[in-house]
PDB file of C-alpha atoms in Angstrom:
ATOM      1  CA  ASP A   1      17.880   8.227 -16.440  1.00 55.00           C
ATOM      2  CA  ALA A   2      16.488  11.412 -14.923  1.00 63.00           C
ATOM      3  CA  GLY A   3      19.152  14.130 -14.674  1.00 92.00           C
ATOM      4  CA  ILE A   4      19.504  14.393 -10.912  1.00 96.00           C
ATOM      5  CA  THR A   5      22.754  14.880  -9.051  1.00 96.00           C
ATOM      6  CA  GLN A   6      23.389  15.192  -5.361  1.00 97.00           C
ATOM      7  CA  SER A   7      26.391  16.691  -3.620  1.00 97.00           C
ATOM      8  CA  PRO A   8      28.270  15.729  -1.654  1.00 97.00           C
ATOM      9  CA  ARG A   9      27.817  11.993  -2.084  1.00 96.00           C
ATOM     10  CA  HIS A  10      29.437  11.258   1.257  1.00 97.00           C
ATOM     11  CA  LYS A  11      29.962  13.461   4.281  1.00 97.00           C
ATOM     12  CA  VAL A  12      31.233  13.027   7.806  1.00 97.00           C
ATOM     13  CA  THR A  13      30.539  15.835  10.236  1.00 97.00           C
ATOM     14  CA  GLU A  14      30.430  16.521  13.942  1.00 97.00           C
ATOM     15  CA  THR A  15      27.440  17.013  16.187  1.00 97.00           C
ATOM     16  CA  GLY A  16      26.323  20.625  16.344  1.00 97.00           C
ATOM     17  CA  THR A  17      27.671  21.729  12.987  1.00 96.00           C
ATOM     18  CA  PRO A  18      25.429  22.919  10.162  1.00 96.00           C
ATOM     19  CA  VAL A  19      25.348  20.821   7.017  1.00 97.00           C
ATOM     20  CA  THR A  20      23.907  21.608   3.603  1.00 98.00           C
ATOM     21  CA  LEU A  21      23.133  19.020   0.971  1.00 98.00           C
ATOM     22  CA  ARG A  22      22.474  20.003  -2.604  1.00 98.00           C
ATOM     23  CA  CYS A  23      20.182  18.478  -5.194  1.00 98.00           C
ATOM     24  CA  HIS A  24      20.495  19.601  -8.789  1.00 98.00           C
ATOM     25  CA  GLN A  25      18.209  18.623 -11.674  1.00 97.00           C
ATOM     26  CA  THR A  26      18.404  19.213 -15.388  1.00 96.00           C
ATOM     27  CA  GLU A  27      14.819  18.139 -16.160  1.00 92.00           C
ATOM     28  CA  ASN A  28      13.105  21.461 -15.355  1.00 92.00           C
ATOM     29  CA  HIS A  29      10.622  19.583 -13.153  1.00 92.00           C
ATOM     30  CA  ARG A  30       8.444  21.619 -10.871  1.00 92.00           C
ATOM     31  CA  TYR A  31       8.458  19.348  -7.825  1.00 92.00           C
ATOM     32  CA  MET A  32      11.491  18.368  -5.768  1.00 94.00           C
ATOM     33  CA  TYR A  33      11.659  16.288  -2.601  1.00 95.00           C
ATOM     34  CA  TRP A  34      14.065  15.337   0.140  1.00 97.00           C
ATOM     35  CA  TYR A  35      13.808  11.934   1.811  1.00 96.00           C
ATOM     36  CA  ARG A  36      15.856  10.117   4.373  1.00 97.00           C
ATOM     37  CA  GLN A  37      16.359   6.365   4.367  1.00 96.00           C
ATOM     38  CA  ASP A  38      16.889   4.463   7.581  1.00 92.00           C
ATOM     39  CA  PRO A  39      16.853   0.700   8.185  1.00 83.00           C
ATOM     40  CA  GLY A  40      13.338  -0.624   8.725  1.00 74.00           C
ATOM     41  CA  HIS A  41      11.690   2.683   7.812  1.00 78.00           C
ATOM     42  CA  GLY A  42      11.927   2.715   4.055  1.00 85.00           C
ATOM     43  CA  LEU A  43      12.120   6.311   2.905  1.00 92.00           C
ATOM     44  CA  ARG A  44      10.470   9.152   4.759  1.00 93.00           C
ATOM     45  CA  LEU A  45       9.713  12.585   3.361  1.00 93.00           C
ATOM     46  CA  ILE A  46      11.513  15.499   5.005  1.00 95.00           C
ATOM     47  CA  HIS A  47      10.453  18.480   2.889  1.00 95.00           C
ATOM     48  CA  TYR A  48       9.311  19.108  -0.626  1.00 94.00           C
ATOM     49  CA  SER A  49       9.061  22.023  -3.012  1.00 94.00           C
ATOM     50  CA  TYR A  50       6.347  22.746  -5.558  1.00 92.00           C
ATOM     51  CA  GLY A  51       8.094  25.687  -7.177  1.00 92.00           C
ATOM     52  CA  VAL A  52      10.738  28.344  -6.671  1.00 94.00           C
ATOM     53  CA  LYS A  53      10.479  29.616  -3.095  1.00 93.00           C
ATOM     54  CA  ASP A  54       7.493  27.301  -2.449  1.00 94.00           C
ATOM     55  CA  THR A  55       8.174  24.561   0.073  1.00 95.00           C
ATOM     56  CA  ASP A  56       6.270  22.476   2.579  1.00 93.00           C
ATOM     57  CA  LYS A  57       7.008  20.063   5.396  1.00 93.00           C
ATOM     58  CA  GLY A  58       6.953  16.323   5.173  1.00 91.00           C
ATOM     59  CA  GLU A  59       6.702  13.594   7.758  1.00 89.00           C
ATOM     60  CA  VAL A  60      10.068  14.146   9.483  1.00 94.00           C
ATOM     61  CA  SER A  61      10.890  17.832   9.065  1.00 95.00           C
ATOM     62  CA  ASP A  62      12.117  18.711  12.571  1.00 96.00           C
ATOM     63  CA  GLY A  63      15.756  19.817  12.534  1.00 96.00           C
ATOM     64  CA  TYR A  64      15.790  20.412   8.785  1.00 97.00           C
ATOM     65  CA  SER A  65      15.211  23.423   6.579  1.00 97.00           C
ATOM     66  CA  VAL A  66      15.126  23.755   2.806  1.00 98.00           C
ATOM     67  CA  SER A  67      15.482  26.420   0.192  1.00 97.00           C
ATOM     68  CA  ARG A  68      14.770  26.625  -3.499  1.00 97.00           C
ATOM     69  CA  SER A  69      15.922  29.818  -5.186  1.00 96.00           C
ATOM     70  CA  LYS A  70      16.147  28.280  -8.673  1.00 96.00           C
ATOM     71  CA  THR A  71      14.091  25.602 -10.399  1.00 95.00           C
ATOM     72  CA  GLU A  72      17.087  23.327 -10.735  1.00 97.00           C
ATOM     73  CA  ASP A  73      18.426  23.449  -7.167  1.00 97.00           C
ATOM     74  CA  PHE A  74      16.922  22.273  -3.889  1.00 98.00           C
ATOM     75  CA  LEU A  75      19.023  22.603  -0.759  1.00 98.00           C
ATOM     76  CA  LEU A  76      18.554  20.700   2.481  1.00 98.00           C
ATOM     77  CA  THR A  77      20.141  22.164   5.615  1.00 98.00           C
ATOM     78  CA  LEU A  78      20.640  20.448   8.921  1.00 97.00           C
ATOM     79  CA  GLU A  79      20.746  23.449  11.178  1.00 93.00           C
ATOM     80  CA  SER A  80      22.703  21.740  13.957  1.00 96.00           C
ATOM     81  CA  ALA A  81      23.494  18.151  13.052  1.00 97.00           C
ATOM     82  CA  THR A  82      22.738  15.402  15.553  1.00 97.00           C
ATOM     83  CA  SER A  83      23.683  11.721  15.546  1.00 96.00           C
ATOM     84  CA  SER A  84      20.034  10.837  14.866  1.00 96.00           C
ATOM     85  CA  GLN A  85      20.399  12.554  11.502  1.00 97.00           C
ATOM     86  CA  THR A  86      22.970  10.013  10.373  1.00 97.00           C
ATOM     87  CA  SER A  87      21.224   8.576   7.348  1.00 97.00           C
ATOM     88  CA  VAL A  88      21.160   8.298   3.591  1.00 97.00           C
ATOM     89  CA  TYR A  89      19.454  11.283   2.004  1.00 98.00           C
ATOM     90  CA  PHE A  90      17.715  11.054  -1.332  1.00 97.00           C
ATOM     91  CA  CYS A  91      16.463  13.810  -3.527  1.00 97.00           C
ATOM     92  CA  ALA A  92      13.601  13.146  -5.924  1.00 95.00           C
ATOM     93  CA  ILE A  93      11.863  15.080  -8.665  1.00 94.00           C
ATOM     94  CA  SER A  94       8.526  14.890 -10.427  1.00 91.00           C
ATOM     95  CA  GLU A  95       7.116  16.857 -13.284  1.00 86.00           C
ATOM     96  CA  GLN A  96       3.876  17.605 -11.510  1.00 76.00           C
ATOM     97  CA  GLY A  97       2.663  16.667  -8.051  1.00 67.00           C
ATOM     98  CA  ALA A  98       0.474  13.906  -6.765  1.00 60.00           C
ATOM     99  CA  LEU A  99      -0.156  12.085 -10.011  1.00 67.00           C
ATOM    100  CA  GLU A 100       3.386  11.815 -11.255  1.00 80.00           C
ATOM    101  CA  THR A 101       6.144   9.320 -10.707  1.00 88.00           C
ATOM    102  CA  GLN A 102       9.058  10.503  -8.612  1.00 91.00           C
ATOM    103  CA  TYR A 103      12.572   9.844  -9.861  1.00 92.00           C
ATOM    104  CA  PHE A 104      15.403   9.674  -7.393  1.00 94.00           C
ATOM    105  CA  GLY A 105      18.941  10.956  -7.250  1.00 96.00           C
ATOM    106  CA  PRO A 106      21.900   8.767  -6.273  1.00 95.00           C
ATOM    107  CA  GLY A 107      21.760   9.623  -2.563  1.00 96.00           C
ATOM    108  CA  THR A 108      24.070  11.256  -0.021  1.00 97.00           C
ATOM    109  CA  ARG A 109      25.446   9.224   2.846  1.00 97.00           C
ATOM    110  CA  LEU A 110      25.805  11.416   5.960  1.00 97.00           C
ATOM    111  CA  LEU A 111      27.527  10.382   9.157  1.00 97.00           C
ATOM    112  CA  VAL A 112      27.222  12.643  12.196  1.00 97.00           C
ATOM    113  CA  LEU A 113      29.773  11.842  14.890  1.00 96.00           C
TER     114      LEU A 113
ATOM    115  CA  ALA B   1      -0.855   7.357   9.574  1.00 67.00           C
ATOM    116  CA  GLN B   2      -1.900   5.251   6.658  1.00 80.00           C
ATOM    117  CA  LYS B   3       0.753   2.628   6.319  1.00 90.00           C
ATOM    118  CA  VAL B   4       2.320   0.560   3.596  1.00 94.00           C
ATOM    119  CA  THR B   5       3.385  -2.823   4.908  1.00 95.00           C
ATOM    120  CA  GLN B   6       5.914  -5.173   3.414  1.00 96.00           C
ATOM    121  CA  ALA B   7       5.802  -8.028   5.854  1.00 95.00           C
ATOM    122  CA  GLN B   8       8.713  -9.927   4.315  1.00 96.00           C
ATOM    123  CA  THR B   9      11.901  -8.225   5.439  1.00 94.00           C
ATOM    124  CA  GLU B  10      14.202 -10.726   3.707  1.00 96.00           C
ATOM    125  CA  ILE B  11      13.675 -13.423   1.127  1.00 97.00           C
ATOM    126  CA  SER B  12      16.303 -15.813  -0.144  1.00 97.00           C
ATOM    127  CA  VAL B  13      15.783 -17.908  -3.265  1.00 97.00           C
ATOM    128  CA  VAL B  14      17.890 -19.923  -5.638  1.00 97.00           C
ATOM    129  CA  GLU B  15      18.294 -18.693  -9.171  1.00 97.00           C
ATOM    130  CA  LYS B  16      15.433 -19.603 -11.528  1.00 97.00           C
ATOM    131  CA  GLU B  17      12.893 -19.834  -8.718  1.00 97.00           C
ATOM    132  CA  ASP B  18       9.808 -17.644  -8.865  1.00 97.00           C
ATOM    133  CA  VAL B  19       9.374 -15.223  -5.979  1.00 97.00           C
ATOM    134  CA  THR B  20       6.522 -12.970  -4.865  1.00 98.00           C
ATOM    135  CA  LEU B  21       7.013  -9.855  -2.795  1.00 98.00           C
ATOM    136  CA  ASP B  22       3.975  -8.801  -0.815  1.00 97.00           C
ATOM    137  CA  CYS B  23       2.685  -5.265  -0.290  1.00 97.00           C
ATOM    138  CA  VAL B  24      -0.391  -4.280   1.694  1.00 97.00           C
ATOM    139  CA  TYR B  25      -1.477  -0.677   1.982  1.00 96.00           C
ATOM    140  CA  GLU B  26      -3.929   1.402   3.967  1.00 93.00           C
ATOM    141  CA  THR B  27      -5.801   4.317   2.489  1.00 87.00           C
ATOM    142  CA  ARG B  28      -8.994   6.299   3.004  1.00 86.00           C
ATOM    143  CA  ASP B  29      -8.791   7.791  -0.473  1.00 84.00           C
ATOM    144  CA  THR B  30     -10.583   6.584  -3.563  1.00 84.00           C
ATOM    145  CA  THR B  31      -7.868   7.952  -5.822  1.00 85.00           C
ATOM    146  CA  TYR B  32      -4.323   6.868  -5.180  1.00 89.00           C
ATOM    147  CA  TYR B  33      -1.266   5.521  -6.903  1.00 91.00           C
ATOM    148  CA  LEU B  34       0.909   2.559  -6.062  1.00 93.00           C
ATOM    149  CA  PHE B  35       4.557   2.132  -6.975  1.00 94.00           C
ATOM    150  CA  TRP B  36       7.381  -0.346  -6.823  1.00 96.00           C
ATOM    151  CA  TYR B  37      11.013   0.731  -6.692  1.00 96.00           C
ATOM    152  CA  LYS B  38      14.167  -1.371  -6.774  1.00 97.00           C
ATOM    153  CA  GLN B  39      17.295  -0.486  -4.826  1.00 96.00           C
ATOM    154  CA  PRO B  40      20.247  -2.586  -5.992  1.00 95.00           C
ATOM    155  CA  PRO B  41      23.419  -2.901  -3.892  1.00 93.00           C
ATOM    156  CA  SER B  42      24.802   0.210  -5.596  1.00 92.00           C
ATOM    157  CA  GLY B  43      22.191   2.204  -3.687  1.00 92.00           C
ATOM    158  CA  GLU B  44      20.196   4.091  -6.285  1.00 93.00           C
ATOM    159  CA  LEU B  45      16.411   3.848  -6.424  1.00 94.00           C
ATOM    160  CA  VAL B  46      15.029   2.585  -9.705  1.00 94.00           C
ATOM    161  CA  PHE B  47      11.395   3.117 -10.618  1.00 93.00           C
ATOM    162  CA  LEU B  48       9.676  -0.109 -11.744  1.00 94.00           C
ATOM    163  CA  ILE B  49       5.947   0.514 -12.038  1.00 92.00           C
ATOM    164  CA  ARG B  50       3.082   2.842 -11.204  1.00 91.00           C
ATOM    165  CA  ARG B  51      -0.583   1.811 -10.979  1.00 90.00           C
ATOM    166  CA  ASN B  52      -3.579   4.003 -10.278  1.00 87.00           C
ATOM    167  CA  SER B  53      -6.473   2.939  -8.082  1.00 88.00           C
ATOM    168  CA  PHE B  54      -8.915   2.763 -10.993  1.00 87.00           C
ATOM    169  CA  ASP B  55      -6.911   0.271 -12.976  1.00 84.00           C
ATOM    170  CA  GLU B  56      -6.912  -3.193 -11.459  1.00 82.00           C
ATOM    171  CA  GLN B  57      -5.536  -4.944 -14.499  1.00 82.00           C
ATOM    172  CA  ASN B  58      -2.503  -6.990 -13.733  1.00 84.00           C
ATOM    173  CA  GLU B  59       0.633  -6.038 -15.573  1.00 85.00           C
ATOM    174  CA  ILE B  60       3.483  -8.057 -16.968  1.00 86.00           C
ATOM    175  CA  SER B  61       6.830  -6.730 -18.076  1.00 88.00           C
ATOM    176  CA  GLY B  62       9.241  -9.450 -19.073  1.00 93.00           C
ATOM    177  CA  ARG B  63       9.941 -11.546 -15.978  1.00 94.00           C
ATOM    178  CA  TYR B  64       8.145  -9.049 -13.738  1.00 95.00           C
ATOM    179  CA  SER B  65       4.426  -9.071 -13.002  1.00 93.00           C
ATOM    180  CA  TRP B  66       2.211  -7.189 -10.612  1.00 93.00           C
ATOM    181  CA  ASN B  67      -1.074  -8.238  -9.040  1.00 94.00           C
ATOM    182  CA  PHE B  68      -3.239  -5.363  -7.811  1.00 94.00           C
ATOM    183  CA  GLN B  69      -6.289  -6.304  -5.724  1.00 93.00           C
ATOM    184  CA  LYS B  70      -8.306  -3.467  -4.224  1.00 91.00           C
ATOM    185  CA  SER B  71     -10.492  -5.895  -2.276  1.00 91.00           C
ATOM    186  CA  THR B  72      -7.506  -6.927  -0.169  1.00 94.00           C
ATOM    187  CA  SER B  73      -5.550  -3.637  -0.499  1.00 94.00           C
ATOM    188  CA  SER B  74      -2.610  -5.513  -1.931  1.00 96.00           C
ATOM    189  CA  PHE B  75      -0.170  -4.839  -4.737  1.00 96.00           C
ATOM    190  CA  ASN B  76       2.125  -7.833  -4.999  1.00 96.00           C
ATOM    191  CA  PHE B  77       5.170  -8.166  -7.213  1.00 96.00           C
ATOM    192  CA  THR B  78       6.313 -11.441  -8.752  1.00 96.00           C
ATOM    193  CA  ILE B  79       9.646 -12.157 -10.379  1.00 96.00           C
ATOM    194  CA  THR B  80       9.597 -15.224 -12.578  1.00 96.00           C
ATOM    195  CA  ALA B  81      12.762 -17.264 -13.077  1.00 97.00           C
ATOM    196  CA  SER B  82      14.774 -15.065 -10.747  1.00 97.00           C
ATOM    197  CA  GLN B  83      18.335 -14.118 -11.565  1.00 97.00           C
ATOM    198  CA  VAL B  84      21.268 -13.037  -9.417  1.00 97.00           C
ATOM    199  CA  VAL B  85      20.917  -9.510 -10.831  1.00 96.00           C
ATOM    200  CA  ASP B  86      17.475  -9.318  -9.220  1.00 97.00           C
ATOM    201  CA  SER B  87      19.138  -9.226  -5.807  1.00 97.00           C
ATOM    202  CA  ALA B  88      18.121  -5.901  -4.308  1.00 97.00           C
ATOM    203  CA  VAL B  89      15.847  -4.234  -1.809  1.00 96.00           C
ATOM    204  CA  TYR B  90      12.387  -3.669  -3.238  1.00 97.00           C
ATOM    205  CA  PHE B  91      10.115  -0.927  -1.963  1.00 96.00           C
ATOM    206  CA  CYS B  92       6.385  -0.597  -2.375  1.00 96.00           C
ATOM    207  CA  ALA B  93       4.947   2.909  -2.018  1.00 94.00           C
ATOM    208  CA  ARG B  94       1.582   4.643  -2.083  1.00 93.00           C
ATOM    209  CA  ARG B  95       0.736   8.158  -3.229  1.00 88.00           C
ATOM    210  CA  ASP B  96      -2.603   9.669  -2.386  1.00 74.00           C
ATOM    211  CA  ALA B  97      -4.144  13.059  -3.123  1.00 68.00           C
ATOM    212  CA  GLY B  98      -1.434  14.838  -1.194  1.00 70.00           C
ATOM    213  CA  ASN B  99       2.173  15.131  -2.223  1.00 68.00           C
ATOM    214  CA  MET B 100       3.529  12.515   0.113  1.00 77.00           C
ATOM    215  CA  LEU B 101       4.865   9.203  -1.105  1.00 87.00           C
ATOM    216  CA  THR B 102       4.563   6.690   1.731  1.00 90.00           C
ATOM    217  CA  PHE B 103       7.002   3.794   1.538  1.00 92.00           C
ATOM    218  CA  GLY B 104       6.927   0.354   2.998  1.00 93.00           C
ATOM    219  CA  GLY B 105       9.932  -0.830   4.958  1.00 93.00           C
ATOM    220  CA  GLY B 106      11.329  -2.749   2.001  1.00 94.00           C
ATOM    221  CA  THR B 107      12.008  -6.399   1.232  1.00 96.00           C
ATOM    222  CA  ARG B 108      15.573  -7.549   0.719  1.00 96.00           C
ATOM    223  CA  LEU B 109      15.693 -10.208  -1.983  1.00 98.00           C
ATOM    224  CA  MET B 110      18.761 -12.389  -2.253  1.00 97.00           C
ATOM    225  CA  VAL B 111      19.023 -14.610  -5.297  1.00 97.00           C
ATOM    226  CA  LYS B 112      21.722 -17.229  -4.966  1.00 97.00           C
ATOM    227  CA  PRO B 113      23.343 -18.908  -7.961  1.00 95.00           C
TER     228      PRO B 113
END
């Protein structure tokens, strides 16, 4: 199994509060990704990183920001959480970019009340 | 957007039956990769297979087999002699020249004893 952990694994928060989710990898992979999973939508890419301090937007980036100050950590921040951001969030990693398989972390279940 | 479609949202079979999960994709690229992932009830995403667009050979791995047909833009997944442990949601995904992995909506497979 790829060495990917996510924290917290479960979180309940209130509308309007900021939330930060952490993804940590021990594989020294260059690429890291954040997805959200919602019923009927499969997984959708929020943001990804192709190196320290290098990030780009995905399909559903509005309301989210990311940071990557170290190779092993990729943070996802919900600047002001809304109920529509209730979802399961998955982090993924890949050694390189487009040609490589992505391996996923265990997921974080977020409920915004 | 170029979609990945899994038309079967739920399939129910009895143990030992064969079952095929369909995946149809759209792409304008000549180079792309196709993937299948399994999401068991525990929630993690497990990588099953990756195929590139230049390799149309079908693949078999134990009870699993995959049929890739570029002419119909399909990448179907067959489980032979299904078992209860195969019960999961299965996702098909496509990766093109960019860094985005586009997922289908998933097929929930229930294998009853």
